[in-house]
Short mmCIF file of C-alpha atoms in Angstrom, two decimals:
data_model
loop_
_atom_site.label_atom_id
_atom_site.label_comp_id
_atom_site.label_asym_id
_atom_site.label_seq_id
_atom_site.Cartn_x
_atom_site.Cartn_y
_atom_site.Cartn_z
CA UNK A 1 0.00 0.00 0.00
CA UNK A 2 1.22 3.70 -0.98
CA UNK A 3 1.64 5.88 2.22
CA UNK A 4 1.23 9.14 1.79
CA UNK A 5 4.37 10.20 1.73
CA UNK A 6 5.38 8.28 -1.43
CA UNK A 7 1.83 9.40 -3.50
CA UNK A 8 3.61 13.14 -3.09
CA UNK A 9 7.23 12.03 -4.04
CA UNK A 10 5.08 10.45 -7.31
CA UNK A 11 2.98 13.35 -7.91
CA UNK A 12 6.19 15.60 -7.68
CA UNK A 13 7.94 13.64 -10.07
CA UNK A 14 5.04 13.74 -12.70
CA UNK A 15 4.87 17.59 -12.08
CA UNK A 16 8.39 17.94 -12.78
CA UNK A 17 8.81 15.54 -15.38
CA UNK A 18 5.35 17.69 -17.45
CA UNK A 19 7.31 21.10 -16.68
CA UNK A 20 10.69 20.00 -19.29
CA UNK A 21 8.08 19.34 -21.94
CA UNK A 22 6.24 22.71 -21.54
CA UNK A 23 5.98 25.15 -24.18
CA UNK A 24 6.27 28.91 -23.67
CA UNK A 25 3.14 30.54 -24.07
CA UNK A 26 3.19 32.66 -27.67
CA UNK A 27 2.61 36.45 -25.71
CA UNK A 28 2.85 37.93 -28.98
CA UNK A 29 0.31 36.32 -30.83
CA UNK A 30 -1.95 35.83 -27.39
CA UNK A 31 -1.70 39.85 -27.25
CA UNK A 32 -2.87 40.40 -31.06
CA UNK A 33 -5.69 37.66 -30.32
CA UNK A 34 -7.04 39.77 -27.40
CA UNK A 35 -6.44 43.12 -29.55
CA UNK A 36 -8.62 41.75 -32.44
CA UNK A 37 -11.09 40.49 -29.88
CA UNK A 38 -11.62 43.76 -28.59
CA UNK A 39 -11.86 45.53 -31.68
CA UNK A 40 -14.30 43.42 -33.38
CA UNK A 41 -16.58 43.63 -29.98
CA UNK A 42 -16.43 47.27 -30.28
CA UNK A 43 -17.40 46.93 -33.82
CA UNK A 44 -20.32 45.20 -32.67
CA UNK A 45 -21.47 47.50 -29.77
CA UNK A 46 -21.00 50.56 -31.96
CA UNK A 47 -22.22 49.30 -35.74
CA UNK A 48 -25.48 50.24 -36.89
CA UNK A 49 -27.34 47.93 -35.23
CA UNK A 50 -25.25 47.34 -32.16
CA UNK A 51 -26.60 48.11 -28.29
CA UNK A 52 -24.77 51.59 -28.22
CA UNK A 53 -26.98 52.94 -30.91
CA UNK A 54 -30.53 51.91 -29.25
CA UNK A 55 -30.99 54.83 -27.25
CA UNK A 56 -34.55 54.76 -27.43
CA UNK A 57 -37.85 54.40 -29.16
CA UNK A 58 -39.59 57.38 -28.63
CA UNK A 59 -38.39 61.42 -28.92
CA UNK A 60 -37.88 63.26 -25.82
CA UNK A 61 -39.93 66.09 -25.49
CA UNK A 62 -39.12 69.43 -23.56
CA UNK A 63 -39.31 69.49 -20.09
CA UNK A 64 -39.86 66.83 -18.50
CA UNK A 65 -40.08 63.32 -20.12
CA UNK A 66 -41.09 60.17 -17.34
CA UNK A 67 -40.01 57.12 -17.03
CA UNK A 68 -41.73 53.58 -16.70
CA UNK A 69 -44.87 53.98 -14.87
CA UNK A 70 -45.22 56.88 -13.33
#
């Protein structure tokens, strides 16, 4: 039977043996993923249909103009 001890000495083998086989993350290409992301999401907010432009259904009037249902 495994004592506890020895299921950690295992585990922190495996861990050390995955870590030589890692591959740096690409930041570069991560960064210009996130940049295009963000772009193409403001694109969609602000486009002609997007959720920026509904500002409302009716025209305000002057003075004052109520809300819901009072």
């Amino acid at each position: 039977m495994l004592t506890r001890a020895s299921i950690c000495m295992i585990m922190a083998l495996m861990l050390a043996a995955c870590g030589k086989h890692a591959q740096e993350p690409d930041t570069v290409a991560y960064q210009q993923a996130v940049h295009d992301w963000q772009d193409q999401r403001l694109k969609n907010l602000t486009g002609v249909d997007g959720w920026t432009t509904l500002v409302g259904l009716y025209w305000l009037k002057s003075g004052d103009n109520s809300f819901g249902r009072d």
